[in-house]
Short mmCIF file of C-alpha atoms in Angstrom, two decimals:
data_model
loop_
_atom_site.label_atom_id
_atom_site.label_comp_id
_atom_site.label_asym_id
_atom_site.label_seq_id
_atom_site.Cartn_x
_atom_site.Cartn_y
_atom_site.Cartn_z
CA MET A 1 180.20 149.60 119.53
CA ASN A 2 178.99 145.99 119.48
CA GLU A 3 181.56 145.09 122.14
CA PHE A 4 180.34 147.99 124.26
CA LEU A 5 176.69 147.07 123.78
CA GLY A 6 177.11 143.33 124.24
CA ASN A 7 179.97 143.01 126.70
CA ASP A 8 180.13 146.40 128.48
CA LYS A 9 183.65 146.92 127.16
CA ASP A 10 184.32 150.65 127.35
CA GLU A 11 188.09 150.90 126.87
CA PHE A 12 189.90 149.87 123.72
CA VAL A 13 193.60 149.55 122.95
CA GLN A 14 195.32 150.09 119.60
CA ALA A 15 198.90 148.85 119.36
CA PHE A 16 201.38 150.32 116.85
CA THR A 17 205.10 150.25 116.10
CA GLU A 18 207.20 153.37 115.65
CA PHE A 19 210.99 153.64 115.35
CA GLY A 20 211.16 149.93 116.07
CA MET A 21 209.37 150.30 119.40
CA GLN A 22 205.94 149.08 120.41
CA PHE A 23 203.37 151.57 121.68
CA GLU A 24 199.68 151.55 122.38
CA ASN A 25 196.88 154.08 122.44
CA LYS A 26 193.92 153.69 124.75
CA TYR A 27 190.48 154.93 123.77
CA SER A 28 187.35 155.17 125.88
CA VAL A 29 184.02 154.40 124.29
CA GLN A 30 183.16 158.10 124.44
CA ASP A 31 186.34 158.91 122.48
CA ILE A 32 185.19 156.49 119.79
CA LEU A 33 181.66 157.91 119.77
CA GLN A 34 183.18 161.36 119.29
CA LYS A 35 185.33 160.28 116.35
CA ILE A 36 182.46 158.42 114.68
CA PHE A 37 180.25 161.48 115.09
CA TYR A 38 182.47 163.53 112.81
CA ALA A 39 182.60 160.87 110.11
CA ARG A 40 178.88 160.14 110.25
CA ALA A 41 177.86 163.81 110.39
CA GLU A 42 179.89 164.75 107.31
CA ASN A 43 178.60 161.74 105.42
CA GLY A 44 175.03 162.49 106.47
CA ILE A 45 175.21 166.07 105.20
CA VAL A 46 176.59 164.95 101.83
CA GLU A 47 173.91 162.29 101.41
CA PHE A 48 171.14 164.73 102.37
CA SER A 49 172.41 167.29 99.85
CA GLN A 50 172.15 164.60 97.17
CA THR A 51 168.75 163.28 98.28
CA PRO A 52 166.93 165.79 100.53
CA ASP A 53 164.18 163.70 102.07
CA ALA A 54 162.92 162.86 105.56
CA GLY A 55 164.97 159.68 105.82
CA HIS A 56 168.25 161.42 105.09
CA PHE A 57 167.31 164.26 107.42
CA LYS A 58 166.79 161.78 110.26
CA ALA A 59 170.13 160.20 109.36
CA ILE A 60 171.81 163.58 109.92
CA LEU A 61 170.12 163.93 113.30
CA ASP A 62 171.18 160.45 114.39
CA ALA A 63 174.75 161.15 113.26
CA TYR A 64 174.89 164.37 115.28
CA TYR A 65 173.35 162.60 118.27
CA TRP A 66 176.48 160.49 118.73
CA LEU A 67 178.23 163.56 120.13
CA ASN A 68 175.50 163.94 122.74
CA LEU A 69 175.98 160.29 123.66
CA ALA A 70 179.72 160.92 124.04
CA PHE A 71 179.09 163.91 126.32
CA VAL A 72 176.59 162.05 128.48
CA LYS A 73 178.90 159.04 128.83
CA SER A 74 181.77 161.34 129.78
CA TYR A 75 179.63 163.03 132.40
CA GLN A 76 178.69 159.67 133.86
CA GLU A 77 182.36 158.69 134.03
CA GLU A 78 183.36 162.15 135.35
CA GLN A 79 185.75 162.61 132.44
CA GLU A 80 186.31 165.48 130.05
CA LEU A 81 185.90 164.69 126.38
CA LYS A 82 189.13 165.61 124.64
CA GLY A 83 189.10 167.91 121.63
CA GLU A 84 185.73 169.51 122.33
CA PHE A 85 185.02 173.01 123.60
CA PHE A 86 182.23 174.83 125.39
CA GLN A 87 180.46 175.82 122.18
CA ASP A 88 180.40 172.19 121.00
CA VAL A 89 178.41 171.25 124.09
CA VAL A 90 176.11 174.22 123.46
CA PHE A 91 175.38 172.96 119.95
CA ALA A 92 174.85 169.43 121.28
CA SER A 93 172.40 170.90 123.79
CA LEU A 94 170.64 172.70 120.93
CA LEU A 95 170.34 169.42 119.05
CA ALA A 96 168.81 167.82 122.13
CA TYR A 97 166.42 170.74 122.60
CA CYS A 98 165.27 170.53 119.00
CA PHE A 99 165.12 166.79 118.40
CA TYR A 100 166.19 164.68 121.41
CA PRO A 101 164.49 166.13 124.51
CA GLN A 102 165.11 162.85 126.31
CA ALA A 103 168.83 163.73 126.36
CA LEU A 104 168.59 167.47 127.05
CA ALA A 105 168.94 167.45 130.84
CA LYS A 106 171.97 165.15 130.78
CA THR A 107 173.65 167.11 128.01
CA VAL A 108 173.10 170.33 129.95
CA ASN A 109 174.65 168.62 132.99
CA TYR A 110 177.82 168.10 130.98
CA LEU A 111 177.67 171.70 129.73
CA GLU A 112 177.59 173.02 133.29
CA ALA A 113 180.43 170.70 134.30
CA GLU A 114 182.49 171.85 131.32
CA TYR A 115 181.97 175.47 132.32
CA LYS A 116 183.07 174.88 135.91
CA GLU A 117 186.09 172.83 134.83
CA SER A 118 187.34 175.65 132.63
CA PHE A 119 188.09 177.85 135.67
CA LYS A 120 190.12 175.37 137.67
CA ALA A 121 193.50 176.22 136.15
CA GLU A 122 192.79 179.91 135.52
CA SER A 123 195.74 182.08 136.54
CA ASP A 124 194.72 185.43 135.03
CA ARG A 125 193.50 187.44 138.04
CA LYS A 126 191.99 190.25 135.97
CA ALA A 127 188.38 189.20 135.41
CA PRO A 128 189.32 185.80 133.94
CA GLU A 129 185.70 184.86 133.36
CA GLN A 130 185.20 187.92 131.14
CA ARG A 131 188.43 187.25 129.24
CA LYS A 132 187.39 183.70 128.50
CA TYR A 133 183.67 184.06 127.93
CA ASP A 134 182.84 187.60 126.86
CA ARG A 135 183.87 187.10 123.23
CA TYR A 136 184.77 183.46 122.73
CA TYR A 137 183.39 179.92 122.85
CA GLY A 138 179.93 181.04 121.72
CA TYR A 139 179.19 182.40 125.17
CA GLY A 140 177.92 185.81 124.04
CA ASP A 141 175.80 184.45 121.20
CA ILE A 142 174.73 180.84 120.69
CA PHE A 143 174.81 180.06 124.42
CA GLN A 144 172.60 183.06 125.19
CA LEU A 145 170.00 181.77 122.73
CA LEU A 146 170.18 178.29 124.26
CA LYS A 147 169.49 179.78 127.71
CA VAL A 148 166.29 181.37 126.41
CA LEU A 149 165.13 178.26 124.56
CA VAL A 150 165.50 175.91 127.53
CA SER A 151 164.28 178.36 130.18
CA ASP A 152 160.73 176.97 130.29
CA ASN A 153 161.76 173.45 131.25
CA HIS A 154 165.18 174.00 132.82
CA LYS A 155 164.77 177.13 134.92
CA GLY A 156 167.57 176.16 137.29
CA ALA A 157 170.17 175.59 134.60
CA PHE A 158 173.06 178.02 134.19
CA LEU A 159 172.33 180.04 137.35
CA GLU A 160 176.00 180.08 138.37
CA MET A 161 177.24 181.22 134.97
CA ILE A 162 178.31 184.82 134.52
CA SER A 163 176.30 187.45 132.70
CA GLY A 164 177.98 189.09 129.75
CA THR A 165 177.41 191.27 126.73
CA VAL A 166 175.18 189.63 124.14
CA GLU A 167 176.34 189.89 120.52
CA THR A 168 174.15 192.41 118.63
CA HIS A 169 172.66 190.00 116.07
CA TYR A 170 171.74 187.59 118.83
CA GLU A 171 170.41 190.34 121.08
CA PHE A 172 167.98 191.29 118.30
CA ALA A 173 167.06 187.64 117.74
CA ILE A 174 166.40 186.93 121.41
CA ARG A 175 164.17 190.00 121.73
CA ASN A 176 162.13 189.31 118.59
CA PHE A 177 162.04 185.63 117.65
CA LEU A 178 158.63 185.11 119.29
CA SER A 179 157.04 187.93 117.29
CA GLU A 180 153.71 187.18 115.60
CA ASP A 181 154.85 189.16 112.55
CA PRO A 182 156.49 186.79 110.01
CA GLY A 183 158.44 189.73 108.59
CA VAL A 184 160.09 190.34 111.96
CA VAL A 185 160.83 186.63 112.38
CA ASN A 186 162.43 186.52 108.95
CA GLU A 187 164.57 189.47 110.00
CA VAL A 188 165.57 187.46 113.07
CA LEU A 189 166.62 184.57 110.82
CA GLU A 190 168.53 186.97 108.59
CA LYS A 191 170.41 188.38 111.59
CA LEU A 192 171.34 184.86 112.70
CA ALA A 193 172.34 184.01 109.14
CA GLN A 194 174.58 187.06 108.89
CA PHE A 195 176.37 186.02 112.07
CA HIS A 196 176.54 182.43 110.86
CA VAL A 197 178.10 183.28 107.51
CA LYS A 198 180.42 185.96 108.85
CA ASN A 199 181.90 183.76 111.58
CA LYS A 200 183.85 181.27 109.52
CA GLY A 201 185.22 179.39 112.51
CA GLU A 202 188.90 179.70 111.67
CA SER A 203 189.87 179.29 115.34
CA TYR A 204 188.79 176.88 118.04
CA LEU A 205 187.75 180.00 120.00
CA ASP A 206 185.10 180.88 117.42
CA THR A 207 181.46 179.96 117.82
CA LEU A 208 181.33 177.87 114.65
CA ASN A 209 184.59 176.08 115.34
CA HIS A 210 183.68 172.91 113.42
CA ASP A 211 182.32 172.40 109.91
CA CYS A 212 179.40 170.38 111.25
CA TRP A 213 177.97 173.48 112.96
CA LYS A 214 178.50 175.59 109.84
CA VAL A 215 176.54 173.41 107.43
CA PHE A 216 173.64 172.57 109.77
CA PRO A 217 172.31 175.81 111.34
CA LEU A 218 170.79 174.41 114.52
CA GLU A 219 170.34 177.86 116.00
CA MET A 220 167.97 178.88 113.20
CA MET A 221 166.05 175.61 113.44
CA GLY A 222 165.78 176.11 117.18
CA VAL A 223 163.95 179.39 116.61
CA VAL A 224 161.22 177.89 114.40
CA ILE A 225 160.88 174.83 116.65
CA CYS A 226 160.47 176.99 119.76
CA ARG A 227 157.84 179.08 118.00
CA GLN A 228 155.89 176.00 116.99
CA ARG A 229 156.00 174.61 120.54
CA LYS A 230 154.62 177.88 121.88
CA GLY A 231 151.72 177.76 119.42
CA LEU A 232 153.02 180.50 117.12
CA SER A 233 152.64 180.25 113.37
CA ASN A 234 155.66 179.74 111.12
CA ALA A 235 153.68 180.46 107.97
CA GLY A 236 155.80 182.68 105.72
CA VAL A 237 158.88 182.07 107.87
CA SER A 238 161.98 180.78 106.11
CA HIS A 239 165.55 181.56 105.10
CA PRO A 240 167.82 180.19 102.35
CA LEU A 241 170.26 178.76 104.93
CA ILE A 242 167.61 176.41 106.33
CA ALA A 243 165.11 176.18 103.45
CA ALA A 244 166.29 172.69 102.47
CA PHE A 245 165.82 171.40 106.03
CA LEU A 246 162.55 173.10 107.01
CA PRO A 247 160.17 170.65 105.28
CA PHE A 248 161.48 167.87 107.55
CA VAL A 249 162.05 169.68 110.84
CA PHE A 250 158.66 168.65 112.24
CA GLU A 251 158.73 165.11 110.83
CA THR A 252 161.14 163.72 113.38
CA GLU A 253 159.06 161.53 115.68
CA SER A 254 160.49 158.30 117.09
CA LEU A 255 164.11 159.39 117.11
CA PRO A 256 166.68 157.87 117.07
CA ALA A 257 165.79 156.39 113.70
CA ASP A 258 168.55 153.81 113.16
CA GLU A 259 168.84 150.66 115.25
CA LEU A 260 172.44 151.08 116.42
CA THR A 261 171.81 154.62 117.68
CA ARG A 262 168.66 153.43 119.48
CA LYS A 263 170.64 150.71 121.24
CA LEU A 264 173.34 153.17 122.26
CA GLU A 265 170.76 155.60 123.60
CA LEU A 266 169.11 152.90 125.68
CA LYS A 267 172.45 151.97 127.20
CA ILE A 268 173.80 155.50 127.79
CA ILE A 269 170.88 157.87 128.25
#
């Protein structure tokens, strides 16, 4: 990262020997950001669970933000980030919506590009878009919530994306999360929690395809954050899945919090 920040070096080579022959792997800076994201995110969750305070909460957010930086850099270079899927970009967009609005538009740009790229090699002539997006990649659930959350400030986003059936738990949540009745909002959170716990992410097709999305329920945080931004009360609103995080959700000014992430943001975003 220091070589990237100081010398604009954005490709790195790792040489290795196998079967007596010399090989090398090439990595872009966005590949490295992606790999570091997983290590930092897992470490951040463990440290927060041991010491749940505002500092460790911000450390989680900064760790997750490295994936956004990888997506934005990839979009700038017109490259696809290997190993990530549509739902990963949706969750990164949710993170930006909740905590890094300065990166939301550029993350959504990558999300739209990822969607369009997915159809280029499609050979199934029978409604391929429905086969790919009706049930998988978070399209019928977490993506539908993201569309609603960003609609105020990004009305033009996602216009070319297909309409599909919304998963029942999310359909209820989208209809009711702006209710002024805390009991209804808690039912919304419970519906989202049921979906969250039930979908274990055992396949890359599943919404919660990575552990980082399972242990940090961004979709539930997005609901309370959206309510607060619209002037609605969150008094009496909570759920066990996010109870540990809620005290710190609105104490996240001046993000990124750590110096290295700030420098990377200034260079990439």
